[in-house]
Coordinates of C-alpha atoms and ligand atoms in Angstrom, one line a residue:
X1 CA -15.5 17.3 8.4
X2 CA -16.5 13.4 8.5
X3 CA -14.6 12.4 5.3
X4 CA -12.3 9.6 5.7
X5 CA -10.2 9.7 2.8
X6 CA -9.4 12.9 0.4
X7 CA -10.9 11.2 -2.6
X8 CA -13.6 9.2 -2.3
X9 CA -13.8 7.5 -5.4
X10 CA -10.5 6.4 -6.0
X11 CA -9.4 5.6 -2.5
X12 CA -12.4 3.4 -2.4
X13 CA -12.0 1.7 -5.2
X14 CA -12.3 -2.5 -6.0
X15 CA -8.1 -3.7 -6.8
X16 CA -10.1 -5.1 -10.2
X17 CA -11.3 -2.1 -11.5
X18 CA -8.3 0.2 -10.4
X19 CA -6.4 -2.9 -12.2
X20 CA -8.4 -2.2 -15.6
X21 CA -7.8 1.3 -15.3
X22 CA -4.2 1.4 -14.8
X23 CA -3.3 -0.9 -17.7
X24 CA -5.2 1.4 -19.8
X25 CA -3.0 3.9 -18.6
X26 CA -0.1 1.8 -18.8
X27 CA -0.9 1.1 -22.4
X28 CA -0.8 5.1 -23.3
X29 CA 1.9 6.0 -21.0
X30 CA 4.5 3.6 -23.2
X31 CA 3.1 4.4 -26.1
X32 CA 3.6 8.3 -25.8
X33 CA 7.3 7.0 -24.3
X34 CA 8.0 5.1 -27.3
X35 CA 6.7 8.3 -29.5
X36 CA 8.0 11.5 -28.1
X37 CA 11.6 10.2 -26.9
X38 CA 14.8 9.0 -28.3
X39 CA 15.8 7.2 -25.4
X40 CA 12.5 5.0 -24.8
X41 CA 12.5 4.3 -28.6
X42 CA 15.9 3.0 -28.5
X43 CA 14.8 1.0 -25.1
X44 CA 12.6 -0.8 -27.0
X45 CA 14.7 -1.4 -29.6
X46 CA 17.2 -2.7 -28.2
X47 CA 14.8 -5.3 -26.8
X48 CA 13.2 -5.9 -30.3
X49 CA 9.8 -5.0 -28.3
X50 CA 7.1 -2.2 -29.4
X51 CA 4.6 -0.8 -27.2
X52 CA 1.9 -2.5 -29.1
X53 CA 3.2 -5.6 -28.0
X54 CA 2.7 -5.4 -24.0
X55 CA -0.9 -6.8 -24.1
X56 CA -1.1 -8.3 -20.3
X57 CA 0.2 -7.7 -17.0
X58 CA 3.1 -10.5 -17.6
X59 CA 4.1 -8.6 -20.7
X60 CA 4.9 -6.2 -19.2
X61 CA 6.7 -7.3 -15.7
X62 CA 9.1 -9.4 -18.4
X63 CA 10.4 -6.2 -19.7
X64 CA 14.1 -5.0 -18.7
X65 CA 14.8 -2.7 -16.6
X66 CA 14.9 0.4 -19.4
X67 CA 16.3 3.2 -16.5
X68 CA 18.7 3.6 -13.2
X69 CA 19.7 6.3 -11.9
X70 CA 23.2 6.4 -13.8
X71 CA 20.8 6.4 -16.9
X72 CA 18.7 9.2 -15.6
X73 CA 21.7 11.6 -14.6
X74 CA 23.3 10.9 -18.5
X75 CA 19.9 11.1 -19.9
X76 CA 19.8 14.5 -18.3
X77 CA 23.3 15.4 -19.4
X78 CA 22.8 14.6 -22.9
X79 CA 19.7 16.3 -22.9
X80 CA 21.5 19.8 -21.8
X81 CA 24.2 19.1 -24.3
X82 CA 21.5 18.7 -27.3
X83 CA 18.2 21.7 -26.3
X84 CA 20.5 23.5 -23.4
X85 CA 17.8 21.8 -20.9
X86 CA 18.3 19.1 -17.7
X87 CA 15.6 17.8 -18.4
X88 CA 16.5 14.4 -19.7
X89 CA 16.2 12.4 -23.3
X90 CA 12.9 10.8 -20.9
X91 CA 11.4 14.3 -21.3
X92 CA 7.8 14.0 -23.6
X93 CA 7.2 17.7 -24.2
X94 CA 8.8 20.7 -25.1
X95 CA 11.0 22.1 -22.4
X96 CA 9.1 25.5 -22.5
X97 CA 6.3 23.7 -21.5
X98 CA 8.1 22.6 -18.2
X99 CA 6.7 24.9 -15.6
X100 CA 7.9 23.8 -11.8
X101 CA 11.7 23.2 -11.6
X102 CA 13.2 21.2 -9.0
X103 CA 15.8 18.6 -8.1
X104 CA 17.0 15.8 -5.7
X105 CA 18.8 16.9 -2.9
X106 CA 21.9 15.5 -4.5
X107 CA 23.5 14.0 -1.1
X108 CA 24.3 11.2 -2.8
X109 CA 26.0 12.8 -6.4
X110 CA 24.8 15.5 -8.8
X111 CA 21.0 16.7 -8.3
X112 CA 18.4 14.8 -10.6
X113 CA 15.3 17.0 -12.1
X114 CA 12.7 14.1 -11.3
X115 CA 10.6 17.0 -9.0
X116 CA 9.7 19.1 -12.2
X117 CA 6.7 19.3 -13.6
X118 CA 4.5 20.5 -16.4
X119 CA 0.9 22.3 -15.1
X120 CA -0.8 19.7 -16.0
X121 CA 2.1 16.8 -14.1
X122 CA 1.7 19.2 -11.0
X123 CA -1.9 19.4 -10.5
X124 CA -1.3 15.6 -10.5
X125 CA 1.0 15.7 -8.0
X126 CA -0.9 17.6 -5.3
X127 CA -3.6 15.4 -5.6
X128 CA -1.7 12.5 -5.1
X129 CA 0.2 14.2 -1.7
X130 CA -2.9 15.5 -0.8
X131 CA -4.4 11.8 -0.4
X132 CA -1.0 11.1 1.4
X133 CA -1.5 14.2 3.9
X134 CA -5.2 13.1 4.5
X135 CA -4.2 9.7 5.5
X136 CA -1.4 11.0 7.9
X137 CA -4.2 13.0 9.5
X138 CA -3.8 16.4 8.4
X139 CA -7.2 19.0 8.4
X140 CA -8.3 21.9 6.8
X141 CA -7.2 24.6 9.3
X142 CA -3.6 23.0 10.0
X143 CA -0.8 25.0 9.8
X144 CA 2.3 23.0 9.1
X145 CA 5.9 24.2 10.0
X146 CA 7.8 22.8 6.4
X147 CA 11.5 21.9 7.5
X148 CA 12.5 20.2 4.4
X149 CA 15.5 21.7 2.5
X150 CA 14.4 24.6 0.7
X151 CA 16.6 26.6 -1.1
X152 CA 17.4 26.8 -4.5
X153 CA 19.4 25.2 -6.8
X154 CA 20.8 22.1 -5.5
X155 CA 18.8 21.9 -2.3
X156 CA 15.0 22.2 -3.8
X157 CA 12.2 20.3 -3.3
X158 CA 11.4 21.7 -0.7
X159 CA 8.5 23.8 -1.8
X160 CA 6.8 22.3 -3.9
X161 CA 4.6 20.4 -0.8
X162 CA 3.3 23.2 0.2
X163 CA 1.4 23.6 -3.0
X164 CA -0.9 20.4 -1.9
X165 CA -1.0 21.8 1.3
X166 CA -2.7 25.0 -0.3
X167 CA -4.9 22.3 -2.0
X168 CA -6.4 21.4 1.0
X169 CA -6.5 24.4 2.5
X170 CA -3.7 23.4 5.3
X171 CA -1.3 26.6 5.9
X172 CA 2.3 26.2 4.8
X173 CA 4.6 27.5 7.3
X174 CA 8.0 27.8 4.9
X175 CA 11.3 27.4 6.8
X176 CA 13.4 25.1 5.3
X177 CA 15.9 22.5 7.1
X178 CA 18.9 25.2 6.7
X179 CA 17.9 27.6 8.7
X180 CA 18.8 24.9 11.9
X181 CA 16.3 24.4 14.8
X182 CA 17.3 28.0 16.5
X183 CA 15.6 29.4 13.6
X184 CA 12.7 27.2 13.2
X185 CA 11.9 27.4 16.8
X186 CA 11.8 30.8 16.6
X187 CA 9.5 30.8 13.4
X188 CA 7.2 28.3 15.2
X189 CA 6.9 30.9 18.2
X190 CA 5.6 32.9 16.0
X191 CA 3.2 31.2 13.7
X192 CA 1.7 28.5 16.0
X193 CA 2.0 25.5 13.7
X194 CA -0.1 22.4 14.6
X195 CA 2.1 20.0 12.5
X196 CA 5.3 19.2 11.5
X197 CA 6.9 18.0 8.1
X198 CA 10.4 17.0 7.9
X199 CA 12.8 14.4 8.3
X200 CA 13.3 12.7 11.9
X201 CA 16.8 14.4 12.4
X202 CA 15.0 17.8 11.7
X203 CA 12.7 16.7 14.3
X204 CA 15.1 15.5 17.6
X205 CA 17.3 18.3 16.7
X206 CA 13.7 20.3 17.3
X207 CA 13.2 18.7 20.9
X208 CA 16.8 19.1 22.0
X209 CA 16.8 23.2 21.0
X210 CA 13.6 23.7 22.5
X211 CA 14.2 24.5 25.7
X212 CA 17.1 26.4 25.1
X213 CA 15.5 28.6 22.4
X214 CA 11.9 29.1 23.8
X215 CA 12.5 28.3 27.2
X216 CA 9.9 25.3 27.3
X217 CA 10.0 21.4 26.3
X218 CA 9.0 20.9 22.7
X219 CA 5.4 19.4 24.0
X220 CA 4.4 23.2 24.8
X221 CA 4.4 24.6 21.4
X222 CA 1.0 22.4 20.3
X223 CA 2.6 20.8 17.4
X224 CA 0.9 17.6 17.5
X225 CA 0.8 15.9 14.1
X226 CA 4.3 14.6 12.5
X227 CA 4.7 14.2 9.1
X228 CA 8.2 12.8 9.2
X229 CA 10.1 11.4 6.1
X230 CA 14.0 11.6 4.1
X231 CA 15.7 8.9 6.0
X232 CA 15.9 5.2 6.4
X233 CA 14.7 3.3 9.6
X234 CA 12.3 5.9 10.4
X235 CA 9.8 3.5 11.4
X236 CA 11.9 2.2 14.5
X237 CA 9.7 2.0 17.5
X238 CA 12.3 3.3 19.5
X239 CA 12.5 6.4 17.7
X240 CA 9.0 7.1 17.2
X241 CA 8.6 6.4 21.2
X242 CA 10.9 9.3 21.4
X243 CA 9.3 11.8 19.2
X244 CA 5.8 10.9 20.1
X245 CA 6.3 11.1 24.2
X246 CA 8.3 14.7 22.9
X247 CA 6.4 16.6 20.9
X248 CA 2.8 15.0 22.4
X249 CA 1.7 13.8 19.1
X250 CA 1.1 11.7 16.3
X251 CA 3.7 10.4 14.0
X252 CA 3.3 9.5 10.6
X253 CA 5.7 8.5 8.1
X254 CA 4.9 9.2 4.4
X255 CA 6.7 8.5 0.6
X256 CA 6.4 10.5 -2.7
X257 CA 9.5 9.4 -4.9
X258 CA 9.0 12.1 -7.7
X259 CA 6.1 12.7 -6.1
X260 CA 5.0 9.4 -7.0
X261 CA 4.5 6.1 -5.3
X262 CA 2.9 8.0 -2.9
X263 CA 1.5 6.4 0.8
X264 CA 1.7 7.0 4.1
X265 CA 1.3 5.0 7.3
X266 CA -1.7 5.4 9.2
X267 CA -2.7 5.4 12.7
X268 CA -2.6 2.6 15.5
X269 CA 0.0 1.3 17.5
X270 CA 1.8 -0.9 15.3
X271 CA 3.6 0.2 11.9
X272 CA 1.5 -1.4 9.3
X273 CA 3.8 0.1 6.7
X274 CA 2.4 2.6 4.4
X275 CA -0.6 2.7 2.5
X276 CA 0.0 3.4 -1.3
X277 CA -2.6 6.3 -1.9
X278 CA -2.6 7.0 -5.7
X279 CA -2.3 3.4 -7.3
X280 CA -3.8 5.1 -11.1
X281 CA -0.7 7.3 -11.2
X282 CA 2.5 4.8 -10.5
X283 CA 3.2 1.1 -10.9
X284 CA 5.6 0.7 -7.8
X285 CA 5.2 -2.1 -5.7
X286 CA 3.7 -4.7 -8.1
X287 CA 6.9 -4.6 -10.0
X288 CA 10.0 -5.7 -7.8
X289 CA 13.0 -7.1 -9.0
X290 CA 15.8 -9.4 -7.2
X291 CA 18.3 -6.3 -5.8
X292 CA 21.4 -8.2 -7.2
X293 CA 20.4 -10.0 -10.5
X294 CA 17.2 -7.8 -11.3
X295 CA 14.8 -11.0 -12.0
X296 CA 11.3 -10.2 -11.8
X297 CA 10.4 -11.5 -8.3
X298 CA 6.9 -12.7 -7.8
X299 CA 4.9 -10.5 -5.8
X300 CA 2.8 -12.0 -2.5
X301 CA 2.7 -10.7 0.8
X302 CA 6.1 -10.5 2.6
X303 CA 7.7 -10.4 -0.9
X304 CA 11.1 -8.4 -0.2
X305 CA 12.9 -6.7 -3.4
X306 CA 13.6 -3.3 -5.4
X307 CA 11.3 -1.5 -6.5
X308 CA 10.8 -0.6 -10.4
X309 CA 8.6 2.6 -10.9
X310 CA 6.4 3.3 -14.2
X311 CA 4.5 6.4 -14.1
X312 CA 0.9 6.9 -15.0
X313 CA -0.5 9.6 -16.8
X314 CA 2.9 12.1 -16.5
X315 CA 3.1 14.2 -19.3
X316 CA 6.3 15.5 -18.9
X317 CA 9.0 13.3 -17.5
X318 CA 8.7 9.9 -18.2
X319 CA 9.9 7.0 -16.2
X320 CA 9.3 3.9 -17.2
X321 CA 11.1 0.9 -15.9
X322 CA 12.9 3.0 -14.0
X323 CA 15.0 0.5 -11.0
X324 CA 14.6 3.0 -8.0
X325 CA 17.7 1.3 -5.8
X326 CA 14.9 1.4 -3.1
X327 CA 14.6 -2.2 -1.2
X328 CA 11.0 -2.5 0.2
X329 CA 8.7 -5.6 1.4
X330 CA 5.1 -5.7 0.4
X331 CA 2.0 -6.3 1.7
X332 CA -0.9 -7.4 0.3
X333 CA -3.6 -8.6 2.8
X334 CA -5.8 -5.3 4.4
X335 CA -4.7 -3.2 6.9
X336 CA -6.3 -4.1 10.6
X337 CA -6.8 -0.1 10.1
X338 CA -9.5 -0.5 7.8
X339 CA -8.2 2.2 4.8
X340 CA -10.3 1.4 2.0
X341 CA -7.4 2.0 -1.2
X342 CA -6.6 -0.8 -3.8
X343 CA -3.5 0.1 -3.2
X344 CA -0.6 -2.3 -1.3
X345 CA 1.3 -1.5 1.3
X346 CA 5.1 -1.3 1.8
X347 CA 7.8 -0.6 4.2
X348 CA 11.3 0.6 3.3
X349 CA 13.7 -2.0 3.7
X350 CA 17.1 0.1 2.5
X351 CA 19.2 0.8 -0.7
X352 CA 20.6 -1.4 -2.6
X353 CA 23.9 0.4 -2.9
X354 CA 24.0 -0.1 1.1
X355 CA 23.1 -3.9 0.7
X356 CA 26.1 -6.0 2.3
X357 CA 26.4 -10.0 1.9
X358 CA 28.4 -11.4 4.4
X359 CA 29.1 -15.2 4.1
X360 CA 26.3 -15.1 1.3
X361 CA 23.7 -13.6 3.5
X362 CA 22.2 -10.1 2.3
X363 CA 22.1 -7.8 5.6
X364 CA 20.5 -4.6 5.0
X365 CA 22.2 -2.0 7.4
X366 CA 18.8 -0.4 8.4
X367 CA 17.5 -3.7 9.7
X368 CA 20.9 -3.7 12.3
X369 CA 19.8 -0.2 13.2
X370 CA 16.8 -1.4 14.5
X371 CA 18.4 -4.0 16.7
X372 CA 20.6 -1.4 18.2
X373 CA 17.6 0.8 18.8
X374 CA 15.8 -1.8 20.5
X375 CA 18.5 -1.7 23.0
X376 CA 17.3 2.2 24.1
X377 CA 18.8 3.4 26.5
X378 CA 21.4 1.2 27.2
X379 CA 22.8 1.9 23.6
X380 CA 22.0 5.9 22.5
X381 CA 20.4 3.9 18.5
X382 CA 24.0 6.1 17.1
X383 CA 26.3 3.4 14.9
X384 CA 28.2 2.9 11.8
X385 CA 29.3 -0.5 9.8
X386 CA 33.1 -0.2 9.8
X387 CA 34.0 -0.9 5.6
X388 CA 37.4 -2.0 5.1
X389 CA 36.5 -3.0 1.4
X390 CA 34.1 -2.1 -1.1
X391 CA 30.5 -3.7 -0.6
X392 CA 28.7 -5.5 -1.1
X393 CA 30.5 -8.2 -0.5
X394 CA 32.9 -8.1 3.0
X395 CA 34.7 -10.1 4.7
X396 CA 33.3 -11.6 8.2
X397 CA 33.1 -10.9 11.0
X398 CA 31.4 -7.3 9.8
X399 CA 32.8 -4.7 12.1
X400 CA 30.5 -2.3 14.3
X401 CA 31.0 0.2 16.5
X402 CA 28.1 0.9 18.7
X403 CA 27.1 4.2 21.5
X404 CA 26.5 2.5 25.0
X405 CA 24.3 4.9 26.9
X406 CA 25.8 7.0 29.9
X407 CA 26.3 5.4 33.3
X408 CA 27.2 2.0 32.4
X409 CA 29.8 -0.2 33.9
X410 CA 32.7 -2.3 32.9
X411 CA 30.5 -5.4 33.7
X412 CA 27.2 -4.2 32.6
X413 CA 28.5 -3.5 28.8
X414 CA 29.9 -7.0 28.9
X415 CA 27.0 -8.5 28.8
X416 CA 25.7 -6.3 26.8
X417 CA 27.6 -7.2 24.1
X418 CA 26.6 -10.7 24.5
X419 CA 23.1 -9.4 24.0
X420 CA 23.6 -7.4 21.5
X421 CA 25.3 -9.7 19.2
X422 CA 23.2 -12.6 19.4
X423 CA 19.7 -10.6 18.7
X424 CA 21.7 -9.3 15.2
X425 CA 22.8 -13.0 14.5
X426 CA 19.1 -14.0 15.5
X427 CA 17.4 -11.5 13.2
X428 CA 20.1 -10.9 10.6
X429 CA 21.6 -13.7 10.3
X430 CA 25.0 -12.9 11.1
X431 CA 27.8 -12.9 13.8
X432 CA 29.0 -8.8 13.9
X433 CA 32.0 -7.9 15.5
X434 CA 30.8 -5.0 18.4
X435 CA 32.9 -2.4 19.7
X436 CA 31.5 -0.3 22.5
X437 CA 32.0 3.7 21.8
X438 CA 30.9 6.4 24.2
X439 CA 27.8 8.6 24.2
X440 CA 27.9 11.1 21.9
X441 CA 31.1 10.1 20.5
X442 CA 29.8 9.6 17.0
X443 CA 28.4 12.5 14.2
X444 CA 25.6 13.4 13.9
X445 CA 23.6 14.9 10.6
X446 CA 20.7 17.4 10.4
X447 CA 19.2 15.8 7.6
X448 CA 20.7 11.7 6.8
X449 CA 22.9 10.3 9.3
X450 CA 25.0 7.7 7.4
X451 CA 24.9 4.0 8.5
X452 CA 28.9 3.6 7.2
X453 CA 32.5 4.2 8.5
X454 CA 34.1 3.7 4.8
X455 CA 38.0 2.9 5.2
X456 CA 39.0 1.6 2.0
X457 CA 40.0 3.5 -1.3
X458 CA 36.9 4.2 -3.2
Ligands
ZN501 ZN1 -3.5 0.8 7.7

């Protein structure tokens, strides 16, 4: 098969006419908002705005934020106060006509229902991560090993990507992240997967129980293509090094937020970011807002900022406006690789909840990782920010402790931590505070590693 994109027409599309055809979206999407729901009717109200009235582009980036995620989880708990569903005040139909249930993994708080979907929404959202799976090289005739966390209840989305892997007539190996890399292996043995999707964790923890489990490196099972996603930082050349010379593959890191925003990265040496896919189906990054005042930010090539989602053509669950807490830095000029989408391009940057300013100076803990990595292997990439008080503001120096890598001397790690320190300063902007730990010495996490130490009384 010769094709280069999954669907031609709209991944080849001019950035004008996808333009036209998104605001004509956009134009129905509030309007239906504004209609079927009590809590985007009172969002414009309280603005003293009606749909009617967003005729351009700059209408509608001057608009409020309408949702965060508080707003989502109360929207949600009202919503199973008042019809007995969690589906949210946001919701546009009936709940009967909700057909795929899932959540959020709820690591961070009480599981949001963002993943469900009504027929129609889902259909949507397998073409849209079936563009993404194209672009991060997956084939008719794959058979991908699915580590995400898959059970019910709390722990579900899991699942539901293997219904655009069906799409494309890729075989979904189910296995889920809790059944631990023993398990998986083991699975993989027998099912001879060519690809991998899961988070970055999922996959190390894969290349460390390899030869234990099945006796050979990870290299030897012939899963070549990696799919990887879930955590911050995941673009660090260090750490795709690492899991490329591993497994003998191709890494790839993709996005679907509620199954929207959807891109992935494509190949070549250098992380481009990742390619937006579906454009007609989200507003995401042409609409960024300051992280700390929420001002519209104007939107240019380099442009760094959270991101505000607006969904296209959902017919269910509705989010417009909504503030994801997601920091990311756009690009607009093509891609060297030559992917023909209108779309932009973007690379996570962090969360704003883990946004620190030190001295006035906005450090984003995923951009310190990266330092550290960059040290490999005289520091194992391990660290946490030491909080004393609640971010984002603390006081300098900001406190670190760092893995060194095995066999180093006394000497050696001073001058190290001469290094070390002045390449953060140099590309964050700040003096840190380092203290050496040994290898090993610090947690690790299956799924999200967390960047903090907290220490103060939350
Ligand atoms: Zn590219």
């Amino acid at each position: 098969m010769s094709q280069r994109v999954w669907n031609e027409k709209a991944e080849t599309m001019s950035r004008e006419e996808m333009e036209r055809i998104r605001f004509e979206k956009l134009r129905k999407q509030l309007k239906r908002s504004y209609r079927n729901s009590v809590f985007y009717k009172q969002k414009f109200k309280e603005i003293r705005v009606k749909p009617e009235d967003i005729r351009t582009w700059e209408d509608f980036r001057k608009l409020p934020i309408f949702m965060t995620k508080q707003d989502e989880r109360e929207s949600e708990a009202e919503s199973r106060e008042r019809t007995g569903y969690s589906f949210g005040m946001h919701c546009l139909v009936p709940p009967e006509k909700m057909k795929i249930v899932r959540t959020t993994s709820g690591t961070t708080g009480t599981p949001t229902f963002g993943y469900s979907y009504t027929k129609r929404d889902y259909e949507r959202f397998k073409e849209c991560l079936a563009r993404v799976y194209w672009l991060a090289s997956l084939r008719p005739g794959d058979r991908v090993l699915n580590c995400f966390p898959a059970l019910g209840g709390i722990h579900s989305s899991g699942g539901l990507w293997s219904g655009a892997l069906l799409r494309m007539g890729v075989v979904p190996l189910e296995v889920g992240a809790e059944a631990g890399p023993e398990r998986a292996l083991q699975f993989a043995m027998l099912t001879k997967p060519t690809a991998l999707l899961g988070s970055p964790s999922f996959a190390q923890s894969l290349i460390e129980a390899s030869p234990k489990v099945t006796g050979k490196e990870i290299r030897e099972m012939g899963i070549r293509k990696l799919l990887l996603t879930g955590e911050p930082g995941i673009e660090m050349p260090a750490i795709r090094r690492r899991i490329e010379e591993a497994f003998g593959g191709q890494w790839h890191v993709w996005w679907a937020l509620y199954g929207e925003a959807c891109a992935a990265s494509c190949h070549g040496k250098k992380y481009q970011g990742m390619h937006e896919v579906a454009p007609e189906f989200s507003i995401h990054a042409e609409d960024i807002v300051d992280p700390a005042t929420k001002e519209p930010m104007k939107v240019e090539e380099g442009t760094i900022g959270e991101t505000v989602l607006t969904v296209l053509d959902r017919e269910g669950l509705s989010f417009v406006k909504y503030a994801t807490g997601d920091v990311i830095e756009v690009f607009t000029r093509p891609c060297p690789c030559g992917y023909t989408g209108p779309g932009y391009r973007f690379k996570i940057v962090g969360r704003v909840e883990d946004m620190l300013i030190v001295d006035g100076i906005r450090v984003f803990p995923i951009s310190v990782r990266q330092v550290i990595s960059s040290f490999s292997p005289r520091l194992t990439g391990a660290m946490r920010i030491v909080l004393s008080e609640k971010p984002p503001e603390i006081t300098s120096p900001m406190r670190m402790k760092v893995e060194h890598g095995p066999g180093l001397e006394e000497n050696d790690l001073t001058e190290l931590k001469r290094e070390v320190k002045a390449k953060i300063r140099m590309i964050c902007g700040i003096m840190p505070e380092v203290e050496f730990v040994p290898p090993e010495s610090l947690s690790r996490s299956i799924w999200k590693t967390s960047m903090f130490e907290r220490k103060y009384e939350a």
